[in-house]
Coordinates of N, CA, C and O in Angstrom, one line a residue:
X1 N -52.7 -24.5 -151.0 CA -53.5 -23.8 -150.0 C -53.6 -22.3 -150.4 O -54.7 -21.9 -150.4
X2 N -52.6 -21.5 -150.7 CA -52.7 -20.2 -151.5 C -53.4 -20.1 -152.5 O -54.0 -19.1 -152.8
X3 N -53.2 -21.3 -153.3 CA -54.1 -21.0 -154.6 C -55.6 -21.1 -154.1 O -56.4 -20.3 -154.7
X4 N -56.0 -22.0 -153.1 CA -57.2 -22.0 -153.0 C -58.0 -20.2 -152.2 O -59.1 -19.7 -152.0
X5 N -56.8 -19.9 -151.8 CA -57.1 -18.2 -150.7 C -57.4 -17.5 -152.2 O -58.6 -17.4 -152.6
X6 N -56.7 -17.3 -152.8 CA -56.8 -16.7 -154.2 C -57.8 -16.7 -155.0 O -58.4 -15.8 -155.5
X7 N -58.1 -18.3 -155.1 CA -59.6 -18.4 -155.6 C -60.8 -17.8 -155.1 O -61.6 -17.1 -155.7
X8 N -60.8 -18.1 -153.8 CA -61.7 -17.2 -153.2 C -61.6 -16.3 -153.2 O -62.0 -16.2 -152.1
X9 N -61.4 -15.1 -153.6 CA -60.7 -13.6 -154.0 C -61.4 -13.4 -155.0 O -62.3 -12.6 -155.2
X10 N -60.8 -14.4 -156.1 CA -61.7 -13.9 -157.5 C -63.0 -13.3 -157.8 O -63.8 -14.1 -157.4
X11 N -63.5 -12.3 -158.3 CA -64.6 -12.1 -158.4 C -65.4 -12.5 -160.2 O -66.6 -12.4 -160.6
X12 N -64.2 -12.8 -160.7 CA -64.7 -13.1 -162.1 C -65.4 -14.4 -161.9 O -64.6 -15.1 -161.3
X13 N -66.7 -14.9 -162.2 CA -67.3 -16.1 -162.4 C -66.6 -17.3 -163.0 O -66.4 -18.3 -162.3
X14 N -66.2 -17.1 -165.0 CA -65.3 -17.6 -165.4 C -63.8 -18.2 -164.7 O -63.6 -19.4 -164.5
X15 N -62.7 -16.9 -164.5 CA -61.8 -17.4 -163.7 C -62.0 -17.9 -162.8 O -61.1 -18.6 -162.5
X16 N -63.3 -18.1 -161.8 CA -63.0 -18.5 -160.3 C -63.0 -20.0 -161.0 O -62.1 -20.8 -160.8
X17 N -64.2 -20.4 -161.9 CA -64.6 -21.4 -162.3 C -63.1 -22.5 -162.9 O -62.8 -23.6 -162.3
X18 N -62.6 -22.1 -163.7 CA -61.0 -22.2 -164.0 C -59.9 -22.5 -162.9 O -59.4 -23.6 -162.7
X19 N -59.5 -21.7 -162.2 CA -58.8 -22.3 -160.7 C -59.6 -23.3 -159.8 O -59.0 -24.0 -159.0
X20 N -60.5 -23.2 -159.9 CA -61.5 -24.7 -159.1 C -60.8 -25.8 -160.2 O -60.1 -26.7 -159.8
X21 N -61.1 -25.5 -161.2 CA -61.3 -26.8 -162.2 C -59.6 -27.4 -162.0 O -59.2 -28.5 -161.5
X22 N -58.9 -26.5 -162.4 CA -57.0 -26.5 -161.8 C -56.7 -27.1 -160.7 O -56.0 -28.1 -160.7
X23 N -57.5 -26.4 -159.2 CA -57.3 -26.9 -158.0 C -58.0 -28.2 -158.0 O -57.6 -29.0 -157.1
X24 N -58.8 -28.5 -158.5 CA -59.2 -30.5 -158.7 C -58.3 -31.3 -159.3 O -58.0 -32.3 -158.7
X25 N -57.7 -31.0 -160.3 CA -56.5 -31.5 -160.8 C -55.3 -31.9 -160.1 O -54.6 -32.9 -160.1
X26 N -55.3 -30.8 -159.3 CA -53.8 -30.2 -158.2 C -54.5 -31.6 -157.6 O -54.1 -32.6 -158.1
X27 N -55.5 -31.7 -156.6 CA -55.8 -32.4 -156.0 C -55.6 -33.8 -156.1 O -55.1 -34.5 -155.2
X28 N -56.4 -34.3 -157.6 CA -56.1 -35.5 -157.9 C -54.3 -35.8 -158.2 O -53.9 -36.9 -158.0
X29 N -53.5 -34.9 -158.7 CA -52.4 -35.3 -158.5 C -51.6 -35.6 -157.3 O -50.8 -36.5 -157.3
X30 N -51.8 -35.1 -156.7 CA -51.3 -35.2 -155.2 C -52.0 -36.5 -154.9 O -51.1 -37.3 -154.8
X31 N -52.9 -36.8 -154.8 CA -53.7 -37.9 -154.3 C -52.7 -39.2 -154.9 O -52.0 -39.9 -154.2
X32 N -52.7 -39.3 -156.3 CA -51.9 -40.3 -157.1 C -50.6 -40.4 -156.8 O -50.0 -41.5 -156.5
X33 N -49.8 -38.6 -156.8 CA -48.5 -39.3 -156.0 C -48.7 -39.5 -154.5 O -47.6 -39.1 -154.1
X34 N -49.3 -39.9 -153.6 CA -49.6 -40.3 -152.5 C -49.5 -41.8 -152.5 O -48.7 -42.5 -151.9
X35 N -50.3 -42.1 -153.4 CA -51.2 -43.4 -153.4 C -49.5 -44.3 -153.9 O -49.0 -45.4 -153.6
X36 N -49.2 -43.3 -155.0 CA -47.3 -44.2 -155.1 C -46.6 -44.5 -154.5 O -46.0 -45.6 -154.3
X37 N -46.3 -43.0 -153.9 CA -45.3 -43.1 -152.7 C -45.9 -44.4 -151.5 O -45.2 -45.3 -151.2
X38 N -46.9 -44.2 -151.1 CA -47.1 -45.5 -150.2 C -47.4 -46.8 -150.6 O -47.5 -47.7 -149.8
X39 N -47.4 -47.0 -152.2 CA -47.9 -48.2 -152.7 C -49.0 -48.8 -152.7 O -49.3 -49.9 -152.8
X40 N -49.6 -48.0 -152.7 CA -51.2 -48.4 -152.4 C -51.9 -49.0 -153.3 O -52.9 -49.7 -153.0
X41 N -51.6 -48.6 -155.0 CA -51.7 -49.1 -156.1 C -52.1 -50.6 -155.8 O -51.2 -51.4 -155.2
X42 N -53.6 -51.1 -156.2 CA -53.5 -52.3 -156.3 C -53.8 -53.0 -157.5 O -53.6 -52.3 -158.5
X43 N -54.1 -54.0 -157.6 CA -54.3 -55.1 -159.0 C -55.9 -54.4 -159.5 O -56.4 -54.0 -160.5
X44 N -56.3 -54.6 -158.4 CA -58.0 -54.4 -158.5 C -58.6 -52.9 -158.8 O -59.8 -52.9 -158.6
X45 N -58.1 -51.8 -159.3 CA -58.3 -50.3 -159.5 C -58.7 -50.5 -160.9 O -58.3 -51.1 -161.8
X46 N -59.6 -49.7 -160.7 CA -60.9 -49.4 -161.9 C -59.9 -49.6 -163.3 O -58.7 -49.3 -163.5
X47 N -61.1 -50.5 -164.5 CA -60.4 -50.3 -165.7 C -59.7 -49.3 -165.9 O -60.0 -48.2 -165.3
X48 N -58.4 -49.3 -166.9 CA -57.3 -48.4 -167.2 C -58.2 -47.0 -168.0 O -58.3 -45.8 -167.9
X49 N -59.0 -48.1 -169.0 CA -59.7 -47.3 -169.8 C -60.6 -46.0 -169.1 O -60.6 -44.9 -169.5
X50 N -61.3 -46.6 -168.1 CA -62.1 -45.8 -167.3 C -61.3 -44.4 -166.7 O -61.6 -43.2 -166.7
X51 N -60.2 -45.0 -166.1 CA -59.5 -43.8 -165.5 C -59.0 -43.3 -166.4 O -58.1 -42.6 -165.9
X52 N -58.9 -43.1 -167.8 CA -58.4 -42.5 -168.6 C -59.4 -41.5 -169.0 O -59.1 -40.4 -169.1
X53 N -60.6 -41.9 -169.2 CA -62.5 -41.4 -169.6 C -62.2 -40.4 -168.7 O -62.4 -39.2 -169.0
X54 N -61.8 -40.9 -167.2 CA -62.0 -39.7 -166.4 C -61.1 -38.5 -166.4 O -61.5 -37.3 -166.2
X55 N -59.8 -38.9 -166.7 CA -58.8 -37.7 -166.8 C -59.2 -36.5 -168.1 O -59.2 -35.3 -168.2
X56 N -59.5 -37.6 -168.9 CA -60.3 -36.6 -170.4 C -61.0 -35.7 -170.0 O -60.6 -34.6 -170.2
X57 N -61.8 -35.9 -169.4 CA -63.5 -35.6 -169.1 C -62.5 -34.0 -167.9 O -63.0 -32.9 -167.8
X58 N -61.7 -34.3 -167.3 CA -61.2 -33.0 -166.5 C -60.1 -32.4 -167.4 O -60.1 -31.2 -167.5
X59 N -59.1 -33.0 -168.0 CA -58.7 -31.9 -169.1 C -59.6 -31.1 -170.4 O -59.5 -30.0 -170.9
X60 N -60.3 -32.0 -170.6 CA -61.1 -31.1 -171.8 C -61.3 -29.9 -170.9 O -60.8 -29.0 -171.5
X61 N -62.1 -29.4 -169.5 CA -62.6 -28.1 -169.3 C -63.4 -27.6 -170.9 O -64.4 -28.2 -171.5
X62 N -62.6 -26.2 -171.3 CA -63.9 -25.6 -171.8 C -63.7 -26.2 -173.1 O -64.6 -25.7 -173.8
X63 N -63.1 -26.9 -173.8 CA -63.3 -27.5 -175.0 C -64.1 -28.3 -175.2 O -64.3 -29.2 -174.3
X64 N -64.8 -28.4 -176.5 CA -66.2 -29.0 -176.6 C -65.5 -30.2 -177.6 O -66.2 -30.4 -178.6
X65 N -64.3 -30.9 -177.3 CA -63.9 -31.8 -177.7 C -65.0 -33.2 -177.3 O -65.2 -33.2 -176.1
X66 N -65.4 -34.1 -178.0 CA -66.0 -35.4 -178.1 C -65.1 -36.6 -177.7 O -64.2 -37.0 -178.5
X67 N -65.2 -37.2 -176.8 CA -64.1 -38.3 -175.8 C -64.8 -39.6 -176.2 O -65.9 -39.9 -175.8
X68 N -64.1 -40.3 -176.8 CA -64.7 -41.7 -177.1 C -63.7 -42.7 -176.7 O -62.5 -42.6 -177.1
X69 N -64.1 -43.8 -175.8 CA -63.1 -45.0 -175.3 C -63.7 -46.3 -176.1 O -64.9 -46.5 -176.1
X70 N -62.9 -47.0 -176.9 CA -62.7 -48.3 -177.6 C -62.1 -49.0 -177.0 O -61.0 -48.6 -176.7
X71 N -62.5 -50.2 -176.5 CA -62.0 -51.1 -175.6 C -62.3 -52.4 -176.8 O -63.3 -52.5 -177.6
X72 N -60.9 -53.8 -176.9 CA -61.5 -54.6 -177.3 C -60.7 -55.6 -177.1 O -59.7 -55.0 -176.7
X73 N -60.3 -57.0 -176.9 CA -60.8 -58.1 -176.3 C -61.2 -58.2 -174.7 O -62.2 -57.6 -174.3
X74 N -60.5 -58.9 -174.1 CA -61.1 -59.2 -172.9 C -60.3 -58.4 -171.5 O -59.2 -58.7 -171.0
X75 N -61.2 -57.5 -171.3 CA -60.4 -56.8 -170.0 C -59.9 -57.8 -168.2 O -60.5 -58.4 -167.4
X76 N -58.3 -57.3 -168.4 CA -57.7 -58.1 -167.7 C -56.9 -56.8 -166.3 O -56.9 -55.6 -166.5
X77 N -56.5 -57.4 -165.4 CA -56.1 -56.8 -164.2 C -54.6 -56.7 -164.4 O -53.9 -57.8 -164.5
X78 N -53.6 -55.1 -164.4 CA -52.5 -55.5 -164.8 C -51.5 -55.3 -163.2 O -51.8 -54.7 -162.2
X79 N -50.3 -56.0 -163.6 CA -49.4 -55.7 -162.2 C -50.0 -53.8 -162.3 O -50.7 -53.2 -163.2
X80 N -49.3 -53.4 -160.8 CA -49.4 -52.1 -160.5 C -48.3 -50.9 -160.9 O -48.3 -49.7 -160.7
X81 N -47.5 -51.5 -161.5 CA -46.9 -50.9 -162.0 C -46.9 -50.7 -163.4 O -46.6 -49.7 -163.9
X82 N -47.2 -52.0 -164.2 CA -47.8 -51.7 -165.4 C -49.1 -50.7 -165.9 O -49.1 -49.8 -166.8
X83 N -50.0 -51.2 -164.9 CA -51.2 -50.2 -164.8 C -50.7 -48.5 -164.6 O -51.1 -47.6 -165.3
X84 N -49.7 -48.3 -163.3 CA -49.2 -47.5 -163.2 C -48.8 -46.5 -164.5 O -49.4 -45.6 -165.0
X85 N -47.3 -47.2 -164.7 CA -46.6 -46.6 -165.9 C -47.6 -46.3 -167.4 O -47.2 -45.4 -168.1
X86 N -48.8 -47.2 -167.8 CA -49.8 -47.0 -168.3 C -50.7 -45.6 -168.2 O -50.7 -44.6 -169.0
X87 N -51.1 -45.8 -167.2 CA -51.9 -44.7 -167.1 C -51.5 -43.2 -167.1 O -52.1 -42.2 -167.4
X88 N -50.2 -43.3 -166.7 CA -49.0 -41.7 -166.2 C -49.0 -41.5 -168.1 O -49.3 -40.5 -168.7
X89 N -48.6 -42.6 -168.6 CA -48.8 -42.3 -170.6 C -49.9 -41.6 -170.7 O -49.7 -40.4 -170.6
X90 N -51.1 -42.1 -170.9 CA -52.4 -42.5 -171.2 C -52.5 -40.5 -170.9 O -52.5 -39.7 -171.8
X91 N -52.5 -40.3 -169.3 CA -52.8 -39.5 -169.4 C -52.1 -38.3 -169.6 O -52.9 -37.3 -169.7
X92 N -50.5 -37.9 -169.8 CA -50.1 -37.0 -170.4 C -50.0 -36.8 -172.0 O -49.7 -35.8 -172.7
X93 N -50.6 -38.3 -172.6 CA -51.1 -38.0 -174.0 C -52.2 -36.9 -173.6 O -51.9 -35.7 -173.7
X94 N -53.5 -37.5 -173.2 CA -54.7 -36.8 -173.0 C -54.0 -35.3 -173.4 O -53.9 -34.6 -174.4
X95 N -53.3 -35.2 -171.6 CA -52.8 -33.4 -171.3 C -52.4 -32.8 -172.3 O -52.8 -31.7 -172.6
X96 N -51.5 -33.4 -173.0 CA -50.9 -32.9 -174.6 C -51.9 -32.6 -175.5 O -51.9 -31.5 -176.0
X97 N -52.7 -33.4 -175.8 CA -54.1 -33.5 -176.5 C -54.7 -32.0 -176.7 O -54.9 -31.3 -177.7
X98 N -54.9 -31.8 -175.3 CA -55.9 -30.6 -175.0 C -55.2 -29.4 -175.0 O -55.5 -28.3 -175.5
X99 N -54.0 -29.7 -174.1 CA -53.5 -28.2 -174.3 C -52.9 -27.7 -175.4 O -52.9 -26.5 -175.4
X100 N -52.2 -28.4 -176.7 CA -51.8 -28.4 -177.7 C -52.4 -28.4 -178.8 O -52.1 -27.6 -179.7
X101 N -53.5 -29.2 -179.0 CA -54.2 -29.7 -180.3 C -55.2 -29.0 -180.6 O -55.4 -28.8 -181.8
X102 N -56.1 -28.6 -179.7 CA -57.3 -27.6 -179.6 C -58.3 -29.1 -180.3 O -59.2 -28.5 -180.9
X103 N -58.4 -30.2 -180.4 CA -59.0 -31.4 -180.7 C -60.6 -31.1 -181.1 O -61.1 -30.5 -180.2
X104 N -61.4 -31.4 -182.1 CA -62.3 -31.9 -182.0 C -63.1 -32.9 -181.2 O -64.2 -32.8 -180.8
X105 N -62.1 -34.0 -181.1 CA -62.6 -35.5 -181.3 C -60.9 -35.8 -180.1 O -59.9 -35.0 -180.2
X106 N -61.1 -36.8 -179.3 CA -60.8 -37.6 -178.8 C -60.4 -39.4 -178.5 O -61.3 -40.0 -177.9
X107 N -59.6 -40.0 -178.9 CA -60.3 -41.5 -178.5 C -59.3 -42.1 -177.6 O -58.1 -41.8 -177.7
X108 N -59.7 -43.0 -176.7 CA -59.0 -43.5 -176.3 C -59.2 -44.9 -176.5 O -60.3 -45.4 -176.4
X109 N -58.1 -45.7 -176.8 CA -58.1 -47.1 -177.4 C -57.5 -47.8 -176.4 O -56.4 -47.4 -176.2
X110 N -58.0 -49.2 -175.6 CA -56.8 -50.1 -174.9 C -57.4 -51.5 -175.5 O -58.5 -51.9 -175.5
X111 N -56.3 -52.1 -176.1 CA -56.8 -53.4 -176.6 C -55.9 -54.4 -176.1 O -54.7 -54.2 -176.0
X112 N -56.5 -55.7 -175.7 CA -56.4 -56.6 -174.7 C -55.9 -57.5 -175.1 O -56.7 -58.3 -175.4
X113 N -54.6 -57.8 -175.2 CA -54.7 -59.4 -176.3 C -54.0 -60.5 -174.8 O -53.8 -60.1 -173.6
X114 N -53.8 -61.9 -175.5 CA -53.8 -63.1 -174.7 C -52.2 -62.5 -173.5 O -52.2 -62.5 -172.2
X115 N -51.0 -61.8 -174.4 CA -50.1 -61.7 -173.6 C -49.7 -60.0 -174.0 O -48.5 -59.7 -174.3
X116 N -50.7 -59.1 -173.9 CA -50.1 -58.0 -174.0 C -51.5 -57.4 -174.3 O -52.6 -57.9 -174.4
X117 N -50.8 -55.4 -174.3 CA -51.6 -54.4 -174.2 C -51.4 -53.6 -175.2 O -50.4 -53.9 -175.9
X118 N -52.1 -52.6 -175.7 CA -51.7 -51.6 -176.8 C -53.0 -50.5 -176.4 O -54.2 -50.6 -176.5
X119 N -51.9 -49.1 -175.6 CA -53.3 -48.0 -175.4 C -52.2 -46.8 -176.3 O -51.1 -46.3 -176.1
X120 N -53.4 -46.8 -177.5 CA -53.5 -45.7 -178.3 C -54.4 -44.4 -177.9 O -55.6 -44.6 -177.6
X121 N -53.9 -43.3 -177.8 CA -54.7 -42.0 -177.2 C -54.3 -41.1 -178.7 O -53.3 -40.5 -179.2
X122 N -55.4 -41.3 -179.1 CA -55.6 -40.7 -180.4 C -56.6 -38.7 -181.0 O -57.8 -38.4 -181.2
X123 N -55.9 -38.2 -181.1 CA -56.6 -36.5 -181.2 C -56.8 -36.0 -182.8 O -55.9 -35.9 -183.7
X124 N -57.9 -35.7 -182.9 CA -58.4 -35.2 -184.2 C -58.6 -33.5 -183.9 O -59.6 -32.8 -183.7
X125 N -57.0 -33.1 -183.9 CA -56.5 -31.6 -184.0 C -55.8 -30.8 -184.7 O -56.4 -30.4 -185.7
X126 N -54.9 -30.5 -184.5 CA -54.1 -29.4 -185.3 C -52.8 -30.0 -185.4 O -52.0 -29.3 -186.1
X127 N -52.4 -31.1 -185.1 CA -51.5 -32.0 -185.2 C -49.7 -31.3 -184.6 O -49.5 -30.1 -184.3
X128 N -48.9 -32.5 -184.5 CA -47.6 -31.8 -184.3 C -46.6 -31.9 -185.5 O -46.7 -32.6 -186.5
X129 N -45.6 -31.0 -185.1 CA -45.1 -30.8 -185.9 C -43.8 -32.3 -186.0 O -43.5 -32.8 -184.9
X130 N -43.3 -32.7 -187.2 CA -42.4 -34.1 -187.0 C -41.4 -34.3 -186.3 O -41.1 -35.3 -185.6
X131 N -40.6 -32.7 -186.5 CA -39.3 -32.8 -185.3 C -39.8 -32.7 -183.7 O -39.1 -33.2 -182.9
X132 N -40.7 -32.2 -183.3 CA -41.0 -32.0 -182.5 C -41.6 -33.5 -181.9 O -41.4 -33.8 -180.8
X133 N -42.2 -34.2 -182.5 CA -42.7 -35.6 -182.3 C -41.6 -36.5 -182.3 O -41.8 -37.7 -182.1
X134 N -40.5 -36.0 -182.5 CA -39.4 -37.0 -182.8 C -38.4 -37.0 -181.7 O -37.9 -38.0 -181.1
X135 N -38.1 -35.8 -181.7 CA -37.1 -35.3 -180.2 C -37.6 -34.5 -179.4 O -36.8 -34.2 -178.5
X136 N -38.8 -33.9 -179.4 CA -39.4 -33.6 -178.4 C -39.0 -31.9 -178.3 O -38.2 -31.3 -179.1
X137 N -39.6 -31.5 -177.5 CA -39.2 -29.7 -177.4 C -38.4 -29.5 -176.2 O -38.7 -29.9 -175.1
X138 N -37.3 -28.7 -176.6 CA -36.4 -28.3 -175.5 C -37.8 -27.3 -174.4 O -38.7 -26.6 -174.6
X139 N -36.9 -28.1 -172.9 CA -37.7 -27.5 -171.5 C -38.9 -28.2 -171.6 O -39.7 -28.2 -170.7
X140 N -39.2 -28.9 -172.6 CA -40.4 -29.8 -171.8 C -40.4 -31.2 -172.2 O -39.8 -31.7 -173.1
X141 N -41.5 -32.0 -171.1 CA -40.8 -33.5 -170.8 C -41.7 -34.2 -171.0 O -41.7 -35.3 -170.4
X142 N -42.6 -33.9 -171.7 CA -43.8 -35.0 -172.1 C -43.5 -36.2 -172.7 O -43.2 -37.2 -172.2
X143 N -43.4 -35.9 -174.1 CA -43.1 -37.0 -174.6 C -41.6 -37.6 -174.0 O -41.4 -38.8 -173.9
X144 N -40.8 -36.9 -173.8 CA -39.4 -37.8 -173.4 C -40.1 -38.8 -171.8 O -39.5 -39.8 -171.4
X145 N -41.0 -38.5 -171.2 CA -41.6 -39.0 -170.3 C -42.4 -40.3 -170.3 O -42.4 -41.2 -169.5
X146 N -43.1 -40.3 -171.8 CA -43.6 -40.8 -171.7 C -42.8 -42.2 -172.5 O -42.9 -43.2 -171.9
X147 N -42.2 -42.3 -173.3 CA -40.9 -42.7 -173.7 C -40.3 -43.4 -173.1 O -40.2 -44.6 -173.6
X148 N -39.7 -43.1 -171.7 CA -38.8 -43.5 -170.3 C -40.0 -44.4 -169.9 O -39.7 -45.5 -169.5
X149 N -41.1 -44.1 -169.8 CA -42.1 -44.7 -169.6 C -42.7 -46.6 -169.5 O -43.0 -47.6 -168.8
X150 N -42.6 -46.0 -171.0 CA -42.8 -47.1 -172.4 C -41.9 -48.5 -171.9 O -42.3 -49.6 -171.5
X151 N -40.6 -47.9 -172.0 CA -39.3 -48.5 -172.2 C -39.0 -49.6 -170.6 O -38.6 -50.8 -170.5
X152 N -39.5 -48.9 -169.6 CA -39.6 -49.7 -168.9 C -40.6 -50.8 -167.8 O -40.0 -51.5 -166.9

């Protein structure tokens, strides 16, 4: 709620434009941990792929990064927690993507097989460095997140 008083304050065009785009974010996060906390998560919530298209499409902001989704065998409905834990990946790849990589190119891959999933979120950027992909950066929890993620 302060951030949004603030916004309204701004008189820069650009920044006001930037805390809106933030404050949508804020928003959809809150909305998601809502939707957990009460369980509301069902079987039937829009392809994985799709909500993934959409998180891109609001991290990119001002980067003129290119978002492509590859989808391939047959799209199936997963428990809510798989879907869940899925997508919480899916999309702090994306987040990392954008704020890290400065990316050209984007893709997002979920491929469908008879007893299993594989979503690759793939960035054509500035790449990371190995130790840092390996054990991650002290003070922050992305990849160890997504990891704990994975595993369960």
């Amino acid at each position: 709620m302060q951030l949004h008083m603030v916004a309204k304050k701004v008189t820069d065009a650009r920044i006001r434009q930037e805390l809106n785009r933030i404050l949508g974010l804020m928003s959809e996060v809150l909305a998601d941990g809502r939707k957990a906390v009460q369980n509301l998560r069902a079987p039937s919530l829009e392809p994985l792929e799709r909500a993934l298209a959409k998180s891109a499409e609001q991290f990119r902001g001002a980067h003129q990064a290119e978002i492509t989704v590859l989808v391939r065998g047959e799209r199936r409905e997963f428990h809510p927690h798989v879907y869940d834990a899925a997508y919480q990946i899916g999309r702090e790849a994306l987040a990392n993507a954008f704020k890290h990589a400065n990316p050209s190119r984007v893709e997002i891959k979920v491929e469908y097989r008879r007893d299993s999933f594989s979503l690759i979120v793939r960035d054509h950027g500035r790449g990371i460095d190995p130790q840092v992909l390996e054990t991650g950066k002290p003070g922050h929890w992305g990849l160890v997140n997504m990891r704990a993620r994975a595993e369960t």
